[in-house]
């Protein structure tokens, strides 16, 4: 692209389609939320999509960290090569504030952003977190 800028058409083509992942479960009566360990919850969410036969990327983010989220969106996820590569993935995005256990949420929020990578069989193969992510 001239000047290193991507066109709006290219941005739409490479835009990552994130599926929202709630980090809690609601009981059938709709009132009580329960929480599992984050790793177990994510593993269960990935296994429930194992029929898709696609690798999975899970991004756990802090919605109040605008700077990090905007940098990831504009510099990483809108990159043409990365955006096109992620079209082959099931991409899940979980807001850390949806964890009902405040103590657990505060513990995890310090590690965000967190990226979990799973192979097409649903087996974990890498995790990146914090500034190194």
CSV table of N, CA, C and O in Angstrom, one decimal:
chain,number,residue,atom,x,y,z
A,1,UNK,N,0.8,-1.2,0.0
A,1,UNK,CA,0.0,0.0,0.0
A,1,UNK,C,0.9,1.2,0.0
A,1,UNK,O,1.9,1.3,0.7
A,2,UNK,N,0.5,2.3,-0.7
A,2,UNK,CA,1.3,3.5,-0.7
A,2,UNK,C,1.3,4.1,0.7
A,2,UNK,O,0.4,4.2,1.4
A,3,UNK,N,2.6,4.5,1.0
A,3,UNK,CA,2.7,5.1,2.3
A,3,UNK,C,2.6,4.2,3.5
A,3,UNK,O,2.5,4.6,4.6
A,4,UNK,N,2.5,2.9,3.2
A,4,UNK,CA,2.4,1.9,4.3
A,4,UNK,C,1.0,1.8,5.0
A,4,UNK,O,0.8,1.1,6.0
A,5,UNK,N,0.0,2.5,4.4
A,5,UNK,CA,-1.3,2.5,5.0
A,5,UNK,C,-2.2,1.4,4.3
A,5,UNK,O,-2.1,1.2,3.1
A,6,UNK,N,-3.1,0.8,5.0
A,6,UNK,CA,-4.0,-0.2,4.4
A,6,UNK,C,-5.3,0.5,4.0
A,6,UNK,O,-5.7,1.4,4.8
A,7,UNK,N,-5.9,0.1,3.0
A,7,UNK,CA,-7.2,0.6,2.6
A,7,UNK,C,-8.3,0.1,3.5
A,7,UNK,O,-8.1,-1.0,4.1
A,8,UNK,N,-9.4,0.7,3.4
A,8,UNK,CA,-10.5,0.2,4.2
A,8,UNK,C,-11.0,-1.2,3.7
A,8,UNK,O,-11.3,-2.0,4.5
A,9,UNK,N,-10.9,-1.4,2.4
A,9,UNK,CA,-11.3,-2.7,1.9
A,9,UNK,C,-10.3,-3.8,2.4
A,9,UNK,O,-10.8,-4.8,2.8
A,10,UNK,N,-9.0,-3.5,2.4
A,10,UNK,CA,-8.1,-4.4,2.9
A,10,UNK,C,-8.3,-4.7,4.4
A,10,UNK,O,-8.2,-5.8,4.9
A,11,UNK,N,-8.6,-3.6,5.2
A,11,UNK,CA,-8.8,-3.8,6.6
A,11,UNK,C,-10.0,-4.7,6.8
A,11,UNK,O,-10.0,-5.5,7.7
A,12,UNK,N,-11.1,-4.6,6.0
A,12,UNK,CA,-12.2,-5.4,6.2
A,12,UNK,C,-11.9,-6.9,5.8
A,12,UNK,O,-12.4,-7.8,6.5
A,13,UNK,N,-11.1,-7.1,4.8
A,13,UNK,CA,-10.7,-8.4,4.4
A,13,UNK,C,-9.8,-9.1,5.4
A,13,UNK,O,-10.0,-10.3,5.6
A,14,UNK,N,-9.0,-8.4,6.1
A,14,UNK,CA,-8.1,-9.0,7.1
A,14,UNK,C,-8.6,-8.9,8.5
A,14,UNK,O,-7.9,-9.5,9.4
A,15,UNK,N,-9.6,-8.3,8.7
A,15,UNK,CA,-10.2,-8.1,10.1
A,15,UNK,C,-10.4,-9.5,10.7
A,15,UNK,O,-11.0,-10.4,10.1
A,16,UNK,N,-9.9,-9.6,12.0
A,16,UNK,CA,-10.1,-10.9,12.7
A,16,UNK,C,-11.5,-10.9,13.2
A,16,UNK,O,-12.0,-10.0,13.8
A,17,UNK,N,-12.2,-12.0,13.0
A,17,UNK,CA,-13.6,-12.2,13.5
A,17,UNK,C,-13.5,-12.9,14.8
A,17,UNK,O,-13.4,-14.1,14.9
A,18,UNK,N,-13.6,-12.1,15.9
A,18,UNK,CA,-13.5,-12.6,17.2
A,18,UNK,C,-14.9,-13.1,17.7
A,18,UNK,O,-15.9,-12.3,17.5
A,19,UNK,N,-15.0,-14.2,18.3
A,19,UNK,CA,-16.2,-14.7,18.9
A,19,UNK,C,-16.0,-14.4,20.4
A,19,UNK,O,-15.0,-14.7,21.0
A,20,UNK,N,-17.1,-13.8,21.0
A,20,UNK,CA,-17.0,-13.5,22.5
A,20,UNK,C,-17.0,-14.7,23.3
A,20,UNK,O,-17.8,-15.6,23.1
A,21,UNK,N,-16.1,-14.7,24.3
A,21,UNK,CA,-16.1,-15.9,25.2
A,21,UNK,C,-16.3,-15.3,26.6
A,21,UNK,O,-15.5,-14.5,27.1
A,22,UNK,N,-17.4,-15.7,27.2
A,22,UNK,CA,-17.7,-15.3,28.6
A,22,UNK,C,-16.9,-16.2,29.5
A,22,UNK,O,-16.9,-17.4,29.3
A,23,UNK,N,-16.3,-15.7,30.5
A,23,UNK,CA,-15.4,-16.4,31.4
A,23,UNK,C,-16.1,-16.9,32.7
A,23,UNK,O,-15.5,-16.9,33.8
A,24,UNK,N,-17.4,-17.1,32.6
A,24,UNK,CA,-18.2,-17.6,33.7
A,24,UNK,C,-19.4,-18.4,33.1
A,24,UNK,O,-19.6,-18.4,31.9
A,25,UNK,N,-20.0,-19.2,33.9
A,25,UNK,CA,-21.2,-20.0,33.5
A,25,UNK,C,-22.4,-19.5,34.3
A,25,UNK,O,-22.3,-19.3,35.5
A,26,UNK,N,-23.5,-19.5,33.6
A,26,UNK,CA,-24.8,-19.2,34.3
A,26,UNK,C,-25.6,-20.5,34.5
A,26,UNK,O,-25.7,-21.3,33.6
A,27,UNK,N,-26.1,-20.7,35.7
A,27,UNK,CA,-27.0,-21.8,35.9
A,27,UNK,C,-28.3,-21.7,35.1
A,27,UNK,O,-28.6,-20.7,34.7
A,28,UNK,N,-29.0,-22.8,35.0
A,28,UNK,CA,-30.2,-22.8,34.2
A,28,UNK,C,-31.2,-21.8,34.7
A,28,UNK,O,-32.0,-21.3,33.9
A,29,UNK,N,-31.2,-21.5,36.0
A,29,UNK,CA,-32.2,-20.5,36.5
A,29,UNK,C,-31.7,-19.0,36.1
A,29,UNK,O,-32.5,-18.1,36.3
A,30,UNK,N,-30.5,-18.9,35.6
A,30,UNK,CA,-30.0,-17.6,35.1
A,30,UNK,C,-29.5,-16.7,36.2
A,30,UNK,O,-29.2,-15.6,35.9
A,31,UNK,N,-29.4,-17.1,37.4
A,31,UNK,CA,-29.0,-16.2,38.5
A,31,UNK,C,-27.6,-16.4,39.0
A,31,UNK,O,-26.9,-15.4,39.3
A,32,UNK,N,-27.2,-17.6,39.2
A,32,UNK,CA,-25.9,-17.9,39.9
A,32,UNK,C,-24.8,-18.1,38.8
A,32,UNK,O,-25.0,-18.9,37.9
A,33,UNK,N,-23.7,-17.4,38.9
A,33,UNK,CA,-22.6,-17.6,38.0
A,33,UNK,C,-21.6,-18.4,38.8
A,33,UNK,O,-21.3,-18.2,39.9
A,34,UNK,N,-21.0,-19.3,38.1
A,34,UNK,CA,-19.9,-20.1,38.7
A,34,UNK,C,-18.6,-19.9,37.8
A,34,UNK,O,-18.7,-19.5,36.7
A,35,UNK,N,-17.5,-20.1,38.4
A,35,UNK,CA,-16.3,-19.9,37.7
A,35,UNK,C,-15.4,-21.1,37.9
A,35,UNK,O,-15.4,-21.7,39.0
A,36,UNK,N,-14.7,-21.5,36.9
A,36,UNK,CA,-13.7,-22.6,37.0
A,36,UNK,C,-12.3,-21.9,37.0
A,36,UNK,O,-12.2,-20.7,36.8
A,37,UNK,N,-11.3,-22.7,37.1
A,37,UNK,CA,-10.0,-22.1,36.9
A,37,UNK,C,-9.9,-21.7,35.4
A,37,UNK,O,-10.5,-22.3,34.6
A,38,UNK,N,-9.3,-20.6,35.1
A,38,UNK,CA,-9.3,-20.0,33.8
A,38,UNK,C,-8.8,-21.1,32.7
A,38,UNK,O,-9.5,-21.2,31.7
A,39,UNK,N,-7.7,-21.7,33.0
A,39,UNK,CA,-7.2,-22.7,32.1
A,39,UNK,C,-8.2,-23.8,31.8
A,39,UNK,O,-8.4,-24.2,30.6
A,40,UNK,N,-8.9,-24.3,32.8
A,40,UNK,CA,-10.0,-25.3,32.6
A,40,UNK,C,-11.1,-24.8,31.8
A,40,UNK,O,-11.6,-25.5,30.9
A,41,UNK,N,-11.5,-23.6,32.1
A,41,UNK,CA,-12.7,-23.0,31.4
A,41,UNK,C,-12.3,-22.9,29.9
A,41,UNK,O,-13.1,-23.2,29.0
A,42,UNK,N,-11.1,-22.4,29.6
A,42,UNK,CA,-10.7,-22.2,28.2
A,42,UNK,C,-10.6,-23.5,27.5
A,42,UNK,O,-11.0,-23.7,26.4
A,43,UNK,N,-10.0,-24.5,28.2
A,43,UNK,CA,-9.9,-25.8,27.6
A,43,UNK,C,-11.2,-26.4,27.3
A,43,UNK,O,-11.4,-27.0,26.2
A,44,UNK,N,-12.2,-26.2,28.1
A,44,UNK,CA,-13.6,-26.7,27.8
A,44,UNK,C,-14.2,-26.0,26.7
A,44,UNK,O,-14.9,-26.6,25.8
A,45,UNK,N,-14.0,-24.7,26.6
A,45,UNK,CA,-14.5,-23.9,25.5
A,45,UNK,C,-13.9,-24.3,24.1
A,45,UNK,O,-14.6,-24.5,23.1
A,46,UNK,N,-12.6,-24.6,24.2
A,46,UNK,CA,-11.9,-25.1,22.9
A,46,UNK,C,-12.4,-26.5,22.6
A,46,UNK,O,-12.7,-26.7,21.4
A,47,UNK,N,-12.5,-27.4,23.5
A,47,UNK,CA,-13.0,-28.7,23.2
A,47,UNK,C,-14.4,-28.7,22.7
A,47,UNK,O,-14.8,-29.6,21.8
A,48,UNK,N,-15.3,-27.8,23.1
A,48,UNK,CA,-16.6,-27.7,22.6
A,48,UNK,C,-16.6,-27.3,21.1
A,48,UNK,O,-17.6,-27.5,20.4
A,49,UNK,N,-15.5,-26.8,20.6
A,49,UNK,CA,-15.4,-26.4,19.2
A,49,UNK,C,-14.5,-27.4,18.4
A,49,UNK,O,-14.1,-27.1,17.3
A,50,UNK,N,-14.2,-28.5,19.0
A,50,UNK,CA,-13.3,-29.4,18.3
A,50,UNK,C,-13.8,-30.0,17.0
A,50,UNK,O,-13.0,-30.4,16.2
A,51,UNK,N,-15.1,-29.9,16.8
A,51,UNK,CA,-15.6,-30.4,15.5
A,51,UNK,C,-15.2,-29.5,14.4
A,51,UNK,O,-15.4,-29.9,13.2
A,52,UNK,N,-14.8,-28.3,14.6
A,52,UNK,CA,-14.4,-27.4,13.6
A,52,UNK,C,-13.1,-27.7,12.9
A,52,UNK,O,-12.8,-27.2,11.8
A,53,UNK,N,-12.3,-28.5,13.6
A,53,UNK,CA,-11.0,-28.9,13.0
A,53,UNK,C,-10.1,-27.8,12.6
A,53,UNK,O,-9.4,-27.8,11.6
A,54,UNK,N,-10.1,-26.7,13.4
A,54,UNK,CA,-9.3,-25.5,13.2
A,54,UNK,C,-8.5,-25.3,14.4
A,54,UNK,O,-8.9,-25.5,15.5
A,55,UNK,N,-7.3,-24.7,14.2
A,55,UNK,CA,-6.6,-24.3,15.4
A,55,UNK,C,-7.3,-23.1,16.1
A,55,UNK,O,-8.2,-22.5,15.4
A,56,UNK,N,-7.1,-22.9,17.4
A,56,UNK,CA,-7.9,-21.9,18.1
A,56,UNK,C,-6.9,-21.0,18.8
A,56,UNK,O,-5.9,-21.3,19.3
A,57,UNK,N,-7.3,-19.7,18.7
A,57,UNK,CA,-6.6,-18.6,19.4
A,57,UNK,C,-7.5,-18.0,20.4
A,57,UNK,O,-8.6,-17.6,20.0
A,58,UNK,N,-7.1,-18.0,21.7
A,58,UNK,CA,-8.0,-17.3,22.7
A,58,UNK,C,-7.2,-16.1,23.3
A,58,UNK,O,-6.1,-16.3,23.7
A,59,UNK,N,-7.9,-15.0,23.2
A,59,UNK,CA,-7.3,-13.7,23.7
A,59,UNK,C,-8.1,-13.3,24.9
A,59,UNK,O,-9.3,-13.0,24.9
A,60,UNK,N,-7.4,-13.3,26.1
A,60,UNK,CA,-8.0,-12.8,27.3
A,60,UNK,C,-7.5,-11.3,27.5
A,60,UNK,O,-6.3,-11.1,27.5
A,61,UNK,N,-8.4,-10.4,27.6
A,61,UNK,CA,-8.0,-9.0,27.7
A,61,UNK,C,-8.7,-8.2,28.8
A,61,UNK,O,-9.7,-8.7,29.3
A,62,UNK,N,-8.0,-7.1,29.2
A,62,UNK,CA,-8.6,-6.2,30.2
A,62,UNK,C,-9.2,-5.1,29.4
A,62,UNK,O,-8.5,-4.3,28.7
A,63,UNK,N,-10.5,-4.9,29.4
A,63,UNK,CA,-11.2,-3.8,28.6
A,63,UNK,C,-10.7,-2.4,29.0
A,63,UNK,O,-10.9,-1.5,28.3
A,64,UNK,N,-10.2,-2.3,30.2
A,64,UNK,CA,-9.8,-0.9,30.7
A,64,UNK,C,-8.3,-0.6,30.2
A,64,UNK,O,-7.9,0.6,30.4
A,65,UNK,N,-7.6,-1.5,29.6
A,65,UNK,CA,-6.3,-1.3,29.1
A,65,UNK,C,-6.4,-0.9,27.6
A,65,UNK,O,-6.0,-1.6,26.7
A,66,UNK,N,-6.9,0.3,27.4
A,66,UNK,CA,-7.2,0.8,26.0
A,66,UNK,C,-5.9,0.8,25.2
A,66,UNK,O,-5.9,0.5,24.0
A,67,UNK,N,-4.8,1.3,25.8
A,67,UNK,CA,-3.6,1.4,25.0
A,67,UNK,C,-3.1,0.1,24.4
A,67,UNK,O,-2.8,0.0,23.3
A,68,UNK,N,-3.1,-1.0,25.3
A,68,UNK,CA,-2.6,-2.3,24.8
A,68,UNK,C,-3.6,-2.8,23.8
A,68,UNK,O,-3.2,-3.3,22.7
A,69,UNK,N,-4.9,-2.7,24.1
A,69,UNK,CA,-5.9,-3.3,23.2
A,69,UNK,C,-5.9,-2.6,21.8
A,69,UNK,O,-5.9,-3.2,20.8
A,70,UNK,N,-5.7,-1.3,21.8
A,70,UNK,CA,-5.7,-0.5,20.5
A,70,UNK,C,-4.4,-0.9,19.8
A,70,UNK,O,-4.4,-1.0,18.5
A,71,UNK,N,-3.3,-1.0,20.5
A,71,UNK,CA,-2.0,-1.4,19.8
A,71,UNK,C,-2.1,-2.8,19.2
A,71,UNK,O,-1.7,-3.0,18.0
A,72,UNK,N,-2.7,-3.7,19.9
A,72,UNK,CA,-2.9,-5.0,19.3
A,72,UNK,C,-3.8,-5.0,18.1
A,72,UNK,O,-3.5,-5.6,17.1
A,73,UNK,N,-4.9,-4.3,18.2
A,73,UNK,CA,-5.8,-4.2,17.1
A,73,UNK,C,-5.2,-3.5,15.9
A,73,UNK,O,-5.3,-4.1,14.8
A,74,UNK,N,-4.6,-2.4,16.1
A,74,UNK,CA,-4.1,-1.6,15.0
A,74,UNK,C,-2.8,-2.2,14.4
A,74,UNK,O,-2.6,-2.1,13.2
A,75,UNK,N,-1.9,-2.7,15.2
A,75,UNK,CA,-0.5,-3.1,14.8
A,75,UNK,C,-0.4,-4.5,14.5
A,75,UNK,O,0.4,-5.0,13.7
A,76,UNK,N,-1.2,-5.4,15.2
A,76,UNK,CA,-1.0,-6.8,15.0
A,76,UNK,C,-2.2,-7.4,14.2
A,76,UNK,O,-2.0,-7.9,13.2
A,77,UNK,N,-3.4,-7.2,14.7
A,77,UNK,CA,-4.6,-7.9,14.1
A,77,UNK,C,-5.0,-7.3,12.8
A,77,UNK,O,-5.7,-7.9,12.0
A,78,UNK,N,-4.6,-6.1,12.5
A,78,UNK,CA,-4.9,-5.5,11.2
A,78,UNK,C,-3.8,-5.7,10.2
A,78,UNK,O,-3.9,-5.2,9.1
A,79,UNK,N,-2.7,-6.3,10.7
A,79,UNK,CA,-1.6,-6.6,9.7
A,79,UNK,C,-2.2,-7.6,8.7
A,79,UNK,O,-2.8,-8.6,9.1
A,80,UNK,N,-1.9,-7.3,7.5
A,80,UNK,CA,-2.5,-8.1,6.4
A,80,UNK,C,-2.1,-9.6,6.5
A,80,UNK,O,-3.0,-10.5,6.5
A,81,UNK,N,-0.9,-9.9,6.8
A,81,UNK,CA,-0.4,-11.3,6.8
A,81,UNK,C,-1.0,-12.0,8.1
A,81,UNK,O,-1.5,-13.1,8.0
A,82,UNK,N,-1.0,-11.3,9.2
A,82,UNK,CA,-1.5,-11.9,10.4
A,82,UNK,C,-3.1,-12.1,10.3
A,82,UNK,O,-3.6,-13.1,10.6
A,83,UNK,N,-3.7,-11.1,9.8
A,83,UNK,CA,-5.2,-11.1,9.7
A,83,UNK,C,-5.6,-12.2,8.8
A,83,UNK,O,-6.5,-13.0,9.1
A,84,UNK,N,-4.9,-12.4,7.6
A,84,UNK,CA,-5.3,-13.5,6.7
A,84,UNK,C,-4.9,-14.8,7.3
A,84,UNK,O,-5.7,-15.8,7.2
A,85,UNK,N,-3.8,-15.0,8.0
A,85,UNK,CA,-3.5,-16.2,8.7
A,85,UNK,C,-4.5,-16.6,9.7
A,85,UNK,O,-4.9,-17.8,9.8
A,86,UNK,N,-5.0,-15.6,10.5
A,86,UNK,CA,-6.0,-15.9,11.5
A,86,UNK,C,-7.4,-16.3,11.0
A,86,UNK,O,-8.2,-16.8,11.7
A,87,UNK,N,-7.6,-16.1,9.7
A,87,UNK,CA,-8.8,-16.6,9.1
A,87,UNK,C,-8.9,-18.1,9.2
A,87,UNK,O,-10.0,-18.6,9.1
A,88,UNK,N,-7.8,-18.8,9.3
A,88,UNK,CA,-7.8,-20.2,9.4
A,88,UNK,C,-8.0,-20.7,10.9
A,88,UNK,O,-8.0,-21.9,11.1
A,89,UNK,N,-8.1,-19.8,11.8
A,89,UNK,CA,-8.3,-20.1,13.2
A,89,UNK,C,-9.7,-19.8,13.7
A,89,UNK,O,-10.4,-18.9,13.1
A,90,UNK,N,-10.1,-20.5,14.7
A,90,UNK,CA,-11.3,-20.1,15.5
A,90,UNK,C,-10.7,-19.1,16.5
A,90,UNK,O,-9.8,-19.4,17.3
A,91,UNK,N,-11.2,-17.8,16.5
A,91,UNK,CA,-10.6,-16.8,17.4
A,91,UNK,C,-11.6,-16.4,18.5
A,91,UNK,O,-12.7,-16.0,18.2
A,92,UNK,N,-11.3,-16.7,19.7
A,92,UNK,CA,-12.1,-16.4,20.9
A,92,UNK,C,-11.5,-15.2,21.7
A,92,UNK,O,-10.3,-15.2,21.9
A,93,UNK,N,-12.4,-14.3,22.1
A,93,UNK,CA,-11.9,-13.2,22.9
A,93,UNK,C,-12.7,-13.0,24.2
A,93,UNK,O,-13.9,-12.9,24.1
A,94,UNK,N,-12.0,-13.1,25.3
A,94,UNK,CA,-12.6,-13.1,26.6
A,94,UNK,C,-12.3,-11.9,27.4
A,94,UNK,O,-11.1,-11.6,27.6
A,95,UNK,N,-13.2,-11.2,27.9
A,95,UNK,CA,-13.1,-10.0,28.8
A,95,UNK,C,-12.9,-10.5,30.2
A,95,UNK,O,-13.7,-11.2,30.8
A,96,UNK,N,-11.7,-10.2,30.8
A,96,UNK,CA,-11.4,-10.7,32.1
A,96,UNK,C,-12.4,-10.2,33.2
A,96,UNK,O,-12.6,-10.8,34.2
A,97,UNK,N,-13.1,-9.1,32.9
A,97,UNK,CA,-14.1,-8.6,33.8
A,97,UNK,C,-15.3,-9.4,33.9
A,97,UNK,O,-16.2,-9.2,34.7
A,98,UNK,N,-15.5,-10.4,33.0
A,98,UNK,CA,-16.6,-11.3,33.1
A,98,UNK,C,-16.4,-12.4,34.1
A,98,UNK,O,-17.3,-13.3,34.2
A,99,UNK,N,-15.3,-12.5,34.7
A,99,UNK,CA,-15.0,-13.5,35.8
A,99,UNK,C,-15.7,-13.0,37.0
A,99,UNK,O,-15.4,-11.9,37.5
A,100,UNK,N,-16.7,-13.8,37.5
A,100,UNK,CA,-17.5,-13.3,38.7
A,100,UNK,C,-16.7,-13.3,40.0
A,100,UNK,O,-17.0,-12.5,40.9
A,101,UNK,N,-15.6,-14.0,40.1
A,101,UNK,CA,-14.8,-14.1,41.3
A,101,UNK,C,-13.8,-12.9,41.3
A,101,UNK,O,-12.9,-13.0,40.5
A,102,UNK,N,-14.1,-11.9,42.1
A,102,UNK,CA,-13.2,-10.7,42.0
A,102,UNK,C,-11.8,-11.0,42.3
A,102,UNK,O,-10.9,-10.4,41.7
A,103,UNK,N,-11.5,-11.8,43.3
A,103,UNK,CA,-10.1,-12.2,43.6
A,103,UNK,C,-9.4,-12.8,42.5
A,103,UNK,O,-8.3,-12.5,42.1
A,104,UNK,N,-10.1,-13.8,41.8
A,104,UNK,CA,-9.5,-14.5,40.7
A,104,UNK,C,-9.3,-13.5,39.5
A,104,UNK,O,-8.3,-13.5,38.9
A,105,UNK,N,-10.3,-12.6,39.3
A,105,UNK,CA,-10.2,-11.6,38.2
A,105,UNK,C,-9.0,-10.7,38.4
A,105,UNK,O,-8.2,-10.5,37.5
A,106,UNK,N,-8.8,-10.2,39.6
A,106,UNK,CA,-7.7,-9.3,39.9
A,106,UNK,C,-6.3,-10.0,39.7
A,106,UNK,O,-5.4,-9.4,39.3
A,107,UNK,N,-6.3,-11.3,40.1
A,107,UNK,CA,-5.1,-12.1,39.9
A,107,UNK,C,-4.8,-12.2,38.4
A,107,UNK,O,-3.6,-12.1,38.0
A,108,UNK,N,-5.8,-12.5,37.6
A,108,UNK,CA,-5.6,-12.7,36.2
A,108,UNK,C,-5.3,-11.4,35.4
A,108,UNK,O,-4.6,-11.4,34.5
A,109,UNK,N,-6.0,-10.3,35.8
A,109,UNK,CA,-5.9,-9.1,35.1
A,109,UNK,C,-4.4,-8.6,35.1
A,109,UNK,O,-4.0,-7.9,34.1
A,110,UNK,N,-3.6,-8.9,36.1
A,110,UNK,CA,-2.2,-8.5,36.1
A,110,UNK,C,-1.4,-9.2,35.0
A,110,UNK,O,-0.4,-8.8,34.6
A,111,UNK,N,-1.9,-10.3,34.5
A,111,UNK,CA,-1.2,-11.1,33.4
A,111,UNK,C,-1.7,-10.8,32.0
A,111,UNK,O,-1.1,-11.3,31.1
A,112,UNK,N,-2.7,-9.9,31.9
A,112,UNK,CA,-3.2,-9.7,30.5
A,112,UNK,C,-2.3,-8.7,29.8
A,112,UNK,O,-1.6,-8.0,30.4
A,113,UNK,N,-2.3,-8.8,28.5
A,113,UNK,CA,-3.1,-9.7,27.7
A,113,UNK,C,-2.6,-11.2,27.7
A,113,UNK,O,-1.4,-11.4,27.9
A,114,UNK,N,-3.4,-12.1,27.6
A,114,UNK,CA,-3.0,-13.5,27.6
A,114,UNK,C,-3.5,-14.1,26.3
A,114,UNK,O,-4.7,-14.0,25.9
A,115,UNK,N,-2.7,-14.9,25.6
A,115,UNK,CA,-3.0,-15.6,24.4
A,115,UNK,C,-2.8,-17.0,24.6
A,115,UNK,O,-1.7,-17.5,24.9
A,116,UNK,N,-3.8,-17.8,24.3
A,116,UNK,CA,-3.7,-19.3,24.4
A,116,UNK,C,-3.8,-19.8,22.9
A,116,UNK,O,-4.7,-19.4,22.2
A,117,UNK,N,-2.9,-20.7,22.5
A,117,UNK,CA,-3.0,-21.3,21.2
A,117,UNK,C,-3.2,-22.8,21.3
A,117,UNK,O,-2.6,-23.5,22.1
A,118,UNK,N,-4.1,-23.3,20.5
A,118,UNK,CA,-4.5,-24.7,20.5
A,118,UNK,C,-4.4,-25.2,19.1
A,118,UNK,O,-4.7,-24.5,18.1
A,119,UNK,N,-4.0,-26.5,19.0
A,119,UNK,CA,-3.9,-27.1,17.6
A,119,UNK,C,-5.3,-27.5,17.2
A,119,UNK,O,-6.3,-27.4,18.0
A,120,UNK,N,-5.5,-28.0,16.0
A,120,UNK,CA,-6.8,-28.4,15.5
A,120,UNK,C,-7.5,-29.5,16.4
A,120,UNK,O,-8.7,-29.6,16.4
A,121,UNK,N,-6.7,-30.3,17.1
A,121,UNK,CA,-7.3,-31.3,17.9
A,121,UNK,C,-7.7,-30.8,19.3
A,121,UNK,O,-8.2,-31.6,20.1
A,122,UNK,N,-7.5,-29.5,19.5
A,122,UNK,CA,-7.8,-28.9,20.8
A,122,UNK,C,-6.8,-29.0,21.9
A,122,UNK,O,-7.0,-28.7,23.1
A,123,UNK,N,-5.6,-29.4,21.5
A,123,UNK,CA,-4.5,-29.6,22.5
A,123,UNK,C,-3.7,-28.2,22.5
A,123,UNK,O,-3.4,-27.6,21.5
A,124,UNK,N,-3.4,-27.8,23.8
A,124,UNK,CA,-2.7,-26.5,23.9
A,124,UNK,C,-1.2,-26.7,23.4
A,124,UNK,O,-0.6,-27.7,23.5
A,125,UNK,N,-0.7,-25.6,22.7
A,125,UNK,CA,0.7,-25.7,22.3
A,125,UNK,C,1.5,-24.5,22.6
A,125,UNK,O,2.7,-24.5,22.6
A,126,UNK,N,0.8,-23.4,23.1
A,126,UNK,CA,1.6,-22.3,23.5
A,126,UNK,C,0.7,-21.3,24.3
A,126,UNK,O,-0.5,-21.2,24.0
A,127,UNK,N,1.3,-20.5,25.2
A,127,UNK,CA,0.6,-19.5,25.9
A,127,UNK,C,1.6,-18.3,26.0
A,127,UNK,O,2.7,-18.5,26.3
A,128,UNK,N,1.1,-17.1,25.7
A,128,UNK,CA,1.8,-15.9,25.9
A,128,UNK,C,1.0,-15.0,26.8
A,128,UNK,O,-0.2,-14.9,26.6
A,129,UNK,N,1.7,-14.3,27.7
A,129,UNK,CA,1.0,-13.4,28.6
A,129,UNK,C,1.8,-12.1,28.9
A,129,UNK,O,3.1,-12.2,28.8
A,130,UNK,N,1.1,-11.1,29.3
A,130,UNK,CA,1.8,-9.9,29.8
A,130,UNK,C,2.5,-9.1,28.7
A,130,UNK,O,2.1,-9.2,27.5
A,131,UNK,N,3.5,-8.4,29.0
A,131,UNK,CA,4.2,-7.5,28.1
A,131,UNK,C,4.8,-8.3,27.0
A,131,UNK,O,5.0,-7.9,25.9
A,132,UNK,N,5.3,-9.6,27.3
A,132,UNK,CA,5.9,-10.4,26.3
A,132,UNK,C,4.9,-10.9,25.2
A,132,UNK,O,5.3,-11.3,24.1
A,133,UNK,N,3.7,-10.9,25.5
A,133,UNK,CA,2.7,-11.3,24.6
A,133,UNK,C,2.6,-10.4,23.4
A,133,UNK,O,2.4,-10.8,22.3
